[in-house]
XYZ file of C-alpha atoms in Angstrom:
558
model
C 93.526 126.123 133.306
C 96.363 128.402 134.094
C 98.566 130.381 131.862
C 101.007 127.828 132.714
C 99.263 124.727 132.135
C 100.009 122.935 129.268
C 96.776 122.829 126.401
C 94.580 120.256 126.045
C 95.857 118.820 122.631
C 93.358 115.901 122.516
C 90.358 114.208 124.679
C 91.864 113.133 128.471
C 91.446 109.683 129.043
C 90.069 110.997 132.748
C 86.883 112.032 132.881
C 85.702 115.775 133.478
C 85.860 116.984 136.932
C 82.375 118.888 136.556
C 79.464 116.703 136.142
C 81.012 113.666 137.547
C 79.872 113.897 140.928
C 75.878 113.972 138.954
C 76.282 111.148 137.214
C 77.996 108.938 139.351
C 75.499 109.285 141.985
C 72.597 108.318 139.144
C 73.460 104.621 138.845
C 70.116 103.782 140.068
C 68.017 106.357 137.871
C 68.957 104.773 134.801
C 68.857 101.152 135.356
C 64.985 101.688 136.823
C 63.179 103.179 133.829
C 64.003 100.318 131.869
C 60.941 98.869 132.001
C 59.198 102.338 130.336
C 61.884 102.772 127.789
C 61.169 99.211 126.158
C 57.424 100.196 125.928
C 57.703 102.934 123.080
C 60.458 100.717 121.438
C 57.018 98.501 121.281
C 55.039 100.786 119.354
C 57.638 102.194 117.469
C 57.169 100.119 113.969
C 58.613 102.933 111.523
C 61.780 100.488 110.902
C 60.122 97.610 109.617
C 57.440 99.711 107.270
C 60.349 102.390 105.885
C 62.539 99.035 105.055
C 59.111 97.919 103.209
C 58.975 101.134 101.128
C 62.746 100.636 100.394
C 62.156 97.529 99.514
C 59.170 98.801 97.426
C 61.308 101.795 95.748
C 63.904 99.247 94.324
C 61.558 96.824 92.818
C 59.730 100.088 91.295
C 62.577 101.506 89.830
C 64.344 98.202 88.860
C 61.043 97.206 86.927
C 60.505 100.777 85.782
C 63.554 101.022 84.212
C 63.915 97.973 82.506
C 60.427 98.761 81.362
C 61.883 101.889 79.722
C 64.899 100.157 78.216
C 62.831 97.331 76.540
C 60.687 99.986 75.092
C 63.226 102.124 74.572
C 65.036 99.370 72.260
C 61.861 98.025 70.952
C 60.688 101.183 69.429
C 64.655 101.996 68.431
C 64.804 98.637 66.737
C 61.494 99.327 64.815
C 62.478 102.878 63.692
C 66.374 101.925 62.861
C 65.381 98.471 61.278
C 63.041 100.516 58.928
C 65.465 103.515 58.428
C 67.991 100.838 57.213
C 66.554 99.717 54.165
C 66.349 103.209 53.226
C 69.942 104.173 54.242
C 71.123 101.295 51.276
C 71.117 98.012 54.002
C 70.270 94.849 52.737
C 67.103 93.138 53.393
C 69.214 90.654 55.569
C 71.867 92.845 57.117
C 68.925 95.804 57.898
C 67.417 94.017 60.692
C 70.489 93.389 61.805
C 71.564 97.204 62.379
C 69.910 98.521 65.514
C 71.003 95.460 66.936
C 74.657 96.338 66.609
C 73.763 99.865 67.816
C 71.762 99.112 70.565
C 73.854 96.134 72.045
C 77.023 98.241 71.713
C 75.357 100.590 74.237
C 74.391 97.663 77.131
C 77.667 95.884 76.002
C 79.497 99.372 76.742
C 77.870 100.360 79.707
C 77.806 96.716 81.277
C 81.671 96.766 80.708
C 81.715 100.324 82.340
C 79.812 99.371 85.853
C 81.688 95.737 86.180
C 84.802 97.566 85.590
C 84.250 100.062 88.331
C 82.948 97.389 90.828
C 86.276 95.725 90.333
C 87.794 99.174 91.358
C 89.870 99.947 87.564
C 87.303 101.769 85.497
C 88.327 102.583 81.787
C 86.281 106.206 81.092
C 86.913 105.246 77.458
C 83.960 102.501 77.639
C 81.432 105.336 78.698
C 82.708 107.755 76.490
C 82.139 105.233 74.021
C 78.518 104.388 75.209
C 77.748 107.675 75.073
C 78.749 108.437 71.527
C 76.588 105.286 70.592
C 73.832 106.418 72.733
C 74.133 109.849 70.392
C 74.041 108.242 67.488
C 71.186 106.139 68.322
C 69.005 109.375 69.513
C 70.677 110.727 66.065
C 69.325 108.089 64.100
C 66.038 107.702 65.757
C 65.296 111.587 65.486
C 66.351 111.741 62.474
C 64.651 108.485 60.592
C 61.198 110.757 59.462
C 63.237 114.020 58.064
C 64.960 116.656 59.160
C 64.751 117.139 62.227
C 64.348 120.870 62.214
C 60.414 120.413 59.818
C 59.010 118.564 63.381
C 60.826 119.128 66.090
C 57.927 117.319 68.141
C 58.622 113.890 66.213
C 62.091 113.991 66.135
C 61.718 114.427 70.050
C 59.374 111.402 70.358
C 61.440 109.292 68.372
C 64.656 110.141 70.554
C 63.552 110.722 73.893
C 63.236 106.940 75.155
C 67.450 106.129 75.071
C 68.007 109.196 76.516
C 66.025 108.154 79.255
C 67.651 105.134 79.392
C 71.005 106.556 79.626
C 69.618 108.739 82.786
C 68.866 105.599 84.368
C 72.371 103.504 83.701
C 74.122 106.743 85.033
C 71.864 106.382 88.361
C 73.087 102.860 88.619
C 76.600 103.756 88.057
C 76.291 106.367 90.487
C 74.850 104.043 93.126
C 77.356 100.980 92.523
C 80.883 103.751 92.720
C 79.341 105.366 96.228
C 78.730 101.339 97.481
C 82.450 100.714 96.191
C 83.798 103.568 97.896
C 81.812 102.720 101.398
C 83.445 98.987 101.088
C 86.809 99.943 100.246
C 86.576 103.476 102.738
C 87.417 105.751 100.652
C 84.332 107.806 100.305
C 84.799 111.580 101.126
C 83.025 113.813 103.235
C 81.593 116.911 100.789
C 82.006 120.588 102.501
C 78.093 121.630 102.862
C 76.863 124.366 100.666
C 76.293 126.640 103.471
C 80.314 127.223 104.228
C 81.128 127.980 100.870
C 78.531 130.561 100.962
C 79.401 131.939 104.817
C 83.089 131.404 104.472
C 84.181 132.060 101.021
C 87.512 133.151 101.610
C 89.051 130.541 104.694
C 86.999 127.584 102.735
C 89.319 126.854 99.729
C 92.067 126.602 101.834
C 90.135 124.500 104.214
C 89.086 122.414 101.537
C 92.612 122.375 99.646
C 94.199 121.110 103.397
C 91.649 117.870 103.202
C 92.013 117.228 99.867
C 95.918 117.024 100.024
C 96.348 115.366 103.613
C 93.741 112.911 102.361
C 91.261 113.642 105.542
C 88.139 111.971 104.425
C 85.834 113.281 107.668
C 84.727 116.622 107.554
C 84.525 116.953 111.317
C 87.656 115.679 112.101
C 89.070 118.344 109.842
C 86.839 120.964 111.616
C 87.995 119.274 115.175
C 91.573 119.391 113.820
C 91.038 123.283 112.880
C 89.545 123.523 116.431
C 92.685 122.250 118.222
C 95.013 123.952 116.198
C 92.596 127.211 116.845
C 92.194 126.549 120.710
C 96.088 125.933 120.891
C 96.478 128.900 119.296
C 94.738 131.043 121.910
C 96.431 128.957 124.658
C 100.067 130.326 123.388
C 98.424 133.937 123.593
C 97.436 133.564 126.985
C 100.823 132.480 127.905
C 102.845 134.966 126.322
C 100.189 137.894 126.390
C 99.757 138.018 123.170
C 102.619 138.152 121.742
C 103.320 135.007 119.856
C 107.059 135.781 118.832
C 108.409 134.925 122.799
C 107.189 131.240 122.000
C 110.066 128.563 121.043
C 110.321 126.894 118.142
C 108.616 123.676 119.468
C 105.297 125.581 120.521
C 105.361 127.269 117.270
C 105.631 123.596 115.252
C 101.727 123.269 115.425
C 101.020 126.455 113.561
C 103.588 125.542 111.010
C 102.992 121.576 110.540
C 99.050 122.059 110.621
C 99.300 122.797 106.240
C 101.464 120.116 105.564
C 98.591 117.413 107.360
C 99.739 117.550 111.460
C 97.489 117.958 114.157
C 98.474 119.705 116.870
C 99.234 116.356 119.321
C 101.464 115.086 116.330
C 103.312 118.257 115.917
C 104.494 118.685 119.491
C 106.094 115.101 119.573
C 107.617 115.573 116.493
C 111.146 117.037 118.336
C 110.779 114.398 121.237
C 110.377 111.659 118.003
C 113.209 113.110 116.327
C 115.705 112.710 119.093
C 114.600 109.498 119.899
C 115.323 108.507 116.173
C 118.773 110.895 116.066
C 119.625 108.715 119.361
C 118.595 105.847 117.515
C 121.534 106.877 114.887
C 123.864 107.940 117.107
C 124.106 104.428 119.302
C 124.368 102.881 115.682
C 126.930 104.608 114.575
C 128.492 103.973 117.105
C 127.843 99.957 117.605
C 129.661 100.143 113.987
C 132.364 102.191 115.067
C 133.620 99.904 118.100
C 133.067 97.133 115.745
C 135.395 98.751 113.272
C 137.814 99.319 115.863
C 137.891 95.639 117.241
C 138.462 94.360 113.763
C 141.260 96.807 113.142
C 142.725 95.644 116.886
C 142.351 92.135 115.610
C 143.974 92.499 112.504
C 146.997 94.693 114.031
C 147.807 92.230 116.483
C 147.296 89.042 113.963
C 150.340 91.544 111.582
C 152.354 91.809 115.194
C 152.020 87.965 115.499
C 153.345 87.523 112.594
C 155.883 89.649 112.149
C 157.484 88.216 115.621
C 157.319 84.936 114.285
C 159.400 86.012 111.096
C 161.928 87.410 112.979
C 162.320 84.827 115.570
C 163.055 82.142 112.385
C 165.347 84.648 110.875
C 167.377 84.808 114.693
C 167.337 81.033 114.405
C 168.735 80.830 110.711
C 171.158 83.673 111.547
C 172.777 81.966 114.527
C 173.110 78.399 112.597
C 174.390 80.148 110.086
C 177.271 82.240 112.215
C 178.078 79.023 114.138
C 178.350 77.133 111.426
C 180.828 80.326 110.195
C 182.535 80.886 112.926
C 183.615 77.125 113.628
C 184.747 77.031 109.794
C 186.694 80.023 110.468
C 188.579 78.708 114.115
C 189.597 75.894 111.888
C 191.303 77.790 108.687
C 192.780 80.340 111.367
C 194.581 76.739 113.281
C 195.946 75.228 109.581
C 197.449 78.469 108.867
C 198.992 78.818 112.108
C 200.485 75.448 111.802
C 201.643 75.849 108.895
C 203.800 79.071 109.519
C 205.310 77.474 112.284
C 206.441 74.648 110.217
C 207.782 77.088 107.683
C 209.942 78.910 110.187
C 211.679 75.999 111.534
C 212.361 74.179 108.601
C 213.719 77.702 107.860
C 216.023 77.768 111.021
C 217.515 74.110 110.457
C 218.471 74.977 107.321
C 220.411 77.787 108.725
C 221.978 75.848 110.635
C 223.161 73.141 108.194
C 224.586 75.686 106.209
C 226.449 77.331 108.811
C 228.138 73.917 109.991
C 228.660 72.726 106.712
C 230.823 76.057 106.481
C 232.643 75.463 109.474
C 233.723 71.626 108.861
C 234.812 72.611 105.202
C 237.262 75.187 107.030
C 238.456 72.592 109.737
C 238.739 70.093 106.899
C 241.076 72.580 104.949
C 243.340 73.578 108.118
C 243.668 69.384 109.094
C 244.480 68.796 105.343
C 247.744 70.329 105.907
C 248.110 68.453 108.956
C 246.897 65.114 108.790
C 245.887 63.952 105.528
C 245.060 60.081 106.908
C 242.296 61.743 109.729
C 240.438 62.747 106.478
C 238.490 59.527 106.452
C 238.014 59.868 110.177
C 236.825 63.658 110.337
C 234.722 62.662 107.185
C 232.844 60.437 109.472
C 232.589 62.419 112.255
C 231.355 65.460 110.044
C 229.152 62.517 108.898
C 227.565 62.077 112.484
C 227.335 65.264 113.200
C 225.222 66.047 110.125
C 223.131 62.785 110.907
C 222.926 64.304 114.694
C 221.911 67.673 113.303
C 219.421 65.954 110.958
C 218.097 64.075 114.064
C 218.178 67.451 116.393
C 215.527 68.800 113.364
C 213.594 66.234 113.221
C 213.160 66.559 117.054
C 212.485 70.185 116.760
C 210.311 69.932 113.669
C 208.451 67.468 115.697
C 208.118 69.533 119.080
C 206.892 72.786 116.670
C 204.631 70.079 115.006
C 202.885 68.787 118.276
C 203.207 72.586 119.796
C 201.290 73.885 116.629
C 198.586 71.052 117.149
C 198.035 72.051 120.486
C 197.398 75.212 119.833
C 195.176 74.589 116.518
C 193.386 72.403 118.942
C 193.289 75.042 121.503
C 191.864 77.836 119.346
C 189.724 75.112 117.666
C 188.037 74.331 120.742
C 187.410 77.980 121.977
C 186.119 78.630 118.806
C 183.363 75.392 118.732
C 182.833 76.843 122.466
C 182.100 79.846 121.433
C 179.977 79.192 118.523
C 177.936 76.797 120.929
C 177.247 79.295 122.830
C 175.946 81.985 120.072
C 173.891 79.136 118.624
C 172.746 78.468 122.692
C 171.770 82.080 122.722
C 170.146 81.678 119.197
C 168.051 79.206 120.157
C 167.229 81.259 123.152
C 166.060 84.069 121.221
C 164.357 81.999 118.913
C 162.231 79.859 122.198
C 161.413 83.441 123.447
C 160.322 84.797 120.206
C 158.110 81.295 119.277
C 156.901 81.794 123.058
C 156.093 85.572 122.022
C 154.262 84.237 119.339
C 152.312 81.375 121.447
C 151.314 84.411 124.030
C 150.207 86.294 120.360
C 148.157 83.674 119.242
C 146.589 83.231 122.598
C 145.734 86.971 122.908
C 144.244 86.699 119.171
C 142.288 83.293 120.251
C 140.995 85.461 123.357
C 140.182 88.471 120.990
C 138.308 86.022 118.448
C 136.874 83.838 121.451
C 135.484 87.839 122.412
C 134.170 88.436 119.280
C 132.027 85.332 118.672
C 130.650 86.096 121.865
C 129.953 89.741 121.231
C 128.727 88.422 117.711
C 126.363 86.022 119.773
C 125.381 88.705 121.873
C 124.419 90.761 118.874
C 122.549 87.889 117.183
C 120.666 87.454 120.161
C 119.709 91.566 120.161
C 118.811 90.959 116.872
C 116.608 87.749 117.169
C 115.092 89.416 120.280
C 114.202 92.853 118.173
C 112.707 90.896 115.437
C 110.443 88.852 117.693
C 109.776 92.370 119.959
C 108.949 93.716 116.311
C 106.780 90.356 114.993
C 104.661 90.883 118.359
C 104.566 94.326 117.795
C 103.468 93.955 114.291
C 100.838 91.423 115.011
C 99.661 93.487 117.810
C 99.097 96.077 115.264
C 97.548 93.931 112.900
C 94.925 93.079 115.155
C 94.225 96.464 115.833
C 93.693 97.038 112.662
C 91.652 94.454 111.990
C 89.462 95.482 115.334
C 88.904 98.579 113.478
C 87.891 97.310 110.524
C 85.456 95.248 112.386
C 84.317 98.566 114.449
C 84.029 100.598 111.274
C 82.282 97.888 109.284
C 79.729 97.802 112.532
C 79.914 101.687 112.733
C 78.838 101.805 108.162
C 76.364 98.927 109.312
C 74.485 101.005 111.649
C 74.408 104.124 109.615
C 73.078 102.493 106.647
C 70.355 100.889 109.016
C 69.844 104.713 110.482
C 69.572 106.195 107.622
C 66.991 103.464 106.024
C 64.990 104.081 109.377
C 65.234 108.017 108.456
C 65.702 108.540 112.527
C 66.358 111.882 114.408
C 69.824 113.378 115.270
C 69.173 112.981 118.914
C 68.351 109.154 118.127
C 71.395 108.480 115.650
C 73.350 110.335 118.493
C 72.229 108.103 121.407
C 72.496 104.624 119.102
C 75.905 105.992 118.451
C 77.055 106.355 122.258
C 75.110 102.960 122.512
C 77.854 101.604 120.162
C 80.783 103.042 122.140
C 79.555 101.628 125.406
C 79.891 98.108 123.945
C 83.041 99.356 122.716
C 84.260 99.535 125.763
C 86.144 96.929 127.922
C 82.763 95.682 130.063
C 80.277 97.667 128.192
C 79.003 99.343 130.995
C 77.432 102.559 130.755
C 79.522 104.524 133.508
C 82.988 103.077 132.048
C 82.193 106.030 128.971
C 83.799 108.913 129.706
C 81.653 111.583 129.229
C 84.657 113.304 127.778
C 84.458 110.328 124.742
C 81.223 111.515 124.331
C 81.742 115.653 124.183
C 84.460 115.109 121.546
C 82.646 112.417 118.990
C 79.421 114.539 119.159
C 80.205 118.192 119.894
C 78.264 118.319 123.127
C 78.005 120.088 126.024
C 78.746 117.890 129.372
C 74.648 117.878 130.011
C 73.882 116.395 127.035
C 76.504 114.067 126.748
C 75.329 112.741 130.283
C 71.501 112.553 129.217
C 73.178 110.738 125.886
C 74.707 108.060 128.079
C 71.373 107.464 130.293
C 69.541 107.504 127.431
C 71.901 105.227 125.458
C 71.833 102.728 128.738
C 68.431 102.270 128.618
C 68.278 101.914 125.276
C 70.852 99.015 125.758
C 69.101 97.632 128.466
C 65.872 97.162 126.064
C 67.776 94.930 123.612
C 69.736 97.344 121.159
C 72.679 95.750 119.640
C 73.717 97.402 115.618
């Protein structure tokens, strides 16, 4: 590895360069011996007879101790029973007495150990079983005197529940550590032998697997490994001088006390702007949607604000024609009648200026000719009569003249109040065909959106389903390591009952992880798989794997 190269932050999936050429030229090697290896699996028989003597063990101390309790009550009844009729008991209630006390302490404790195989223990029950179980030693060393005149009785007399008690804790102990193994929560203890060689990096060791709830001791001492070896790498890179390193190769050292290994702290920034992108593209997605509701909803106002005014243009011009025509008419009736006025005016005039005229003849004749009186009488007679007739004529020429032209400006009028309401009704087809092209550009803008809302409920239908998969994928994983680990607890319990060796629980072990693998074939390990679960150097991890081959090939299975 260069200075360069990036550090090994977990186990390659490749295997090592080194040893490979070794082991793949052994294929032979360790499918021949199996023959000899299946002979001393023949004669070993230390299984079987250690299985026996557990066996053996149980039955002993199951018997045992309920051979102590029974006694252990029997001579407790006997003693209390007796002490009872001195303590003021009746003769019926004073057999009765270390029954109470007794049964309190199995009813207690019985409580105590189903409650903590159901996984919600109450440490008032045991509290209270062990007050009773005081009492009852109390009592029982106390029932021939004071206890301080013989110690030696007063010991005899109490020593059998306290025995008793020993053995219910033993049981309680045994059922919580089979509880934890089912449920996996049980905790690897730091040995002795650190505390004592390492007092000062220990508590914080300890403190870092206690908070990030790390179960395995050797993880946590592979996880201080890493973060060690990773460490060194950064050294090597800068030459010693960690300060030149980024804030990203620095994130191991600072993430490794708050529970990150070093693999988890270098993809944090790459997982961050993944998510940050995430938020960014949603933001976004909400933004143009925002925008193409606010587009919608501006051009829905523009619609109808354009229809509005295109009915007011059409009320308008109805309403000016309708004006303007009333107007041509009351303009022509005035007109006539001022026309009228002035020549009735004029004839008058003119009577009055004839009528003058004949009077003045009339008086210059009268001197004259008296009898043409009659005659001029009736010739001023016709000539009034003419005159009369002459007005009439011209009262009825100024009539039809004043018609005409009522009817003239009449009809320029109508014309020209058609043509405003023609124009009106031009404006007003343009603005409803503004409108029409509106309403089609809002149906295209809706038509857009319910197929950009399809679009989106397809996304969405598709990401739940990709998540679904994804979560059942998961979920079999998980339950494929449940299986594993229940195989893996299986096995160690069975190793443990057979007392074997560390070499053998370490070749059963890399047994197990070549059937863990896709064909179960020996050279589809990595030897790299094997260095990292047991600590190994390449050598022994390869004689592991031959080893754990032919130890397959004789009939192994956990």
């Amino acid at each position: 590895m260069t200075i360069t190269d990036l550090p090994q932050t977990s186990v390659p999936d490749t295997p090592v360069s080194g040893p490979q050429g070794p082991v793949s030229d052994t294929p032979e090697k360790v499918s021949g011996p199996a023959r000899d290896v299946s002979r001393p699996d023949k004669r070993k028989t230390i299984k079987p007879t250690r299985d026996r003597l557990m066996t053996t063990l149980s039955l002993v101390a199951a018997i045992g101790g309920t051979l102590v309790g029974v006694i252990g009550f029997a001579m407790s009844y006997s003693t209390l029973a007796k002490v009872a009729l001195s303590w003021g008991f009746s003769k019926e209630l004073a057999p009765w007495f270390p029954v109470g006390v007794d049964a309190s302490i199995i009813a207690f404790l019985a409580l105590d150990l189903y409650l903590i195989r159901k996984s919600t223990p109450w440490p008032l029950l045991r509290m209270a079983a062990h007050a009773m179980t005081g009492a009852t030693i109390w009592f029982n060393a106390s029932s021939q005197g004071q206890i301080s005149t013989d110690p030696v009785q007063a010991a005899s007399h109490g020593v059998m529940p306290i025995l008793f008690v020993i053995g219910v804790e033993a049981a309680r102990r045994l059922i919580i550590q089979k509880a934890r193994l089912e449920a996996g929560t049980v905790t690897d203890r730091i040995p002795l032998h650190r505390w004592i060689l390492s007092p000062v990096a220990t508590p914080q060791f300890y403190r870092r697997m206690r908070l990030h709830n790390v179960t395995s001791y050797p993880e946590m001492i592979r996880r201080q490994q890493e973060l060690i070896g990773y460490e060194q790498w950064l050294k090597r890179k800068y030459k010693g001088d960690l300060s030149k390193a980024n804030d990203d190769e620095k994130l191991p050292m600072k993430m490794a006390a708050h529970g990150y290994t070093v693999s988890q702290a270098l993809a944090m920034p790459e997982q961050q702007e993944r998510d940050a992108e995430k938020r960014a593209e949603e933001a976004e997605r909400r933004r143009l949607d925002a925008e193409t509701r606010r587009e919608l909803a501006h051009k829905q106002a523009e619609a109808d604000r354009l229809e509005a005014e295109g009915k007011l243009e059409a009320v308008r011009a109805r309403v000016e024609g309708e004006t303007g025509q009333a107007r041509a008419h009351a303009r022509a009736q005035v007109s006539a009648a001022e026309r009228a006025a002035e020549l009735e005016e004029a004839a008058l005039e003119t009577a009055v200026i004839a009528e003058a005229r004949a009077r003045e003849a009339e008086a210059e004749r009268r001197q004259a000719q008296e009898r043409e009186a009659k005659a001029a009488a009736d010739v001023r007679a016709a000539e009034l009569e003419r005159q009369a007739a002459e007005k009439r004529r011209l009262a009825a020429e100024a009539d039809q003249v004043a018609a005409a032209e009522a009817q003239a400006i009449e009809t320029a009028e109508i014309a020209e109040a058609r043509q405003r309401a023609a124009e009106a009704d031009r404006a007003t087809a343009e603005t409803e065909r503004a409108a029409a092209e509106t309403r089609r550009r809002a149906a295209e803008a809706d038509r857009f959106t319910a197929q950009e809302n399809e679009r989106k409920a397809t996304a969405d239908a598709n990401t739940q389903a990709a998540r679904k998969r994804e979560a059942e994928t998961e979920y079999a994983a998980a339950e494929a390591r449940l299986a594993a680990a229940g195989i893996e607890r299986r096995a160690v319990e069975a190793e443990d009952a057979a007392k074997l060796s560390r070499r053998e629980r370490a070749v059963r072990k890399v047994a197990r992880m070549i059937l863990g693998t896709e064909a179960g074939v020996a050279n589809q390990l990595p030897l790299a798989d094997i260095q990292r679960e047991l600590e190994v150097s390449p050598g022994t991890a390869s004689e592991y794997r031959q080893e754990a081959a032919e130890l397959l090939v004789g009939g192994y299975r956990p």
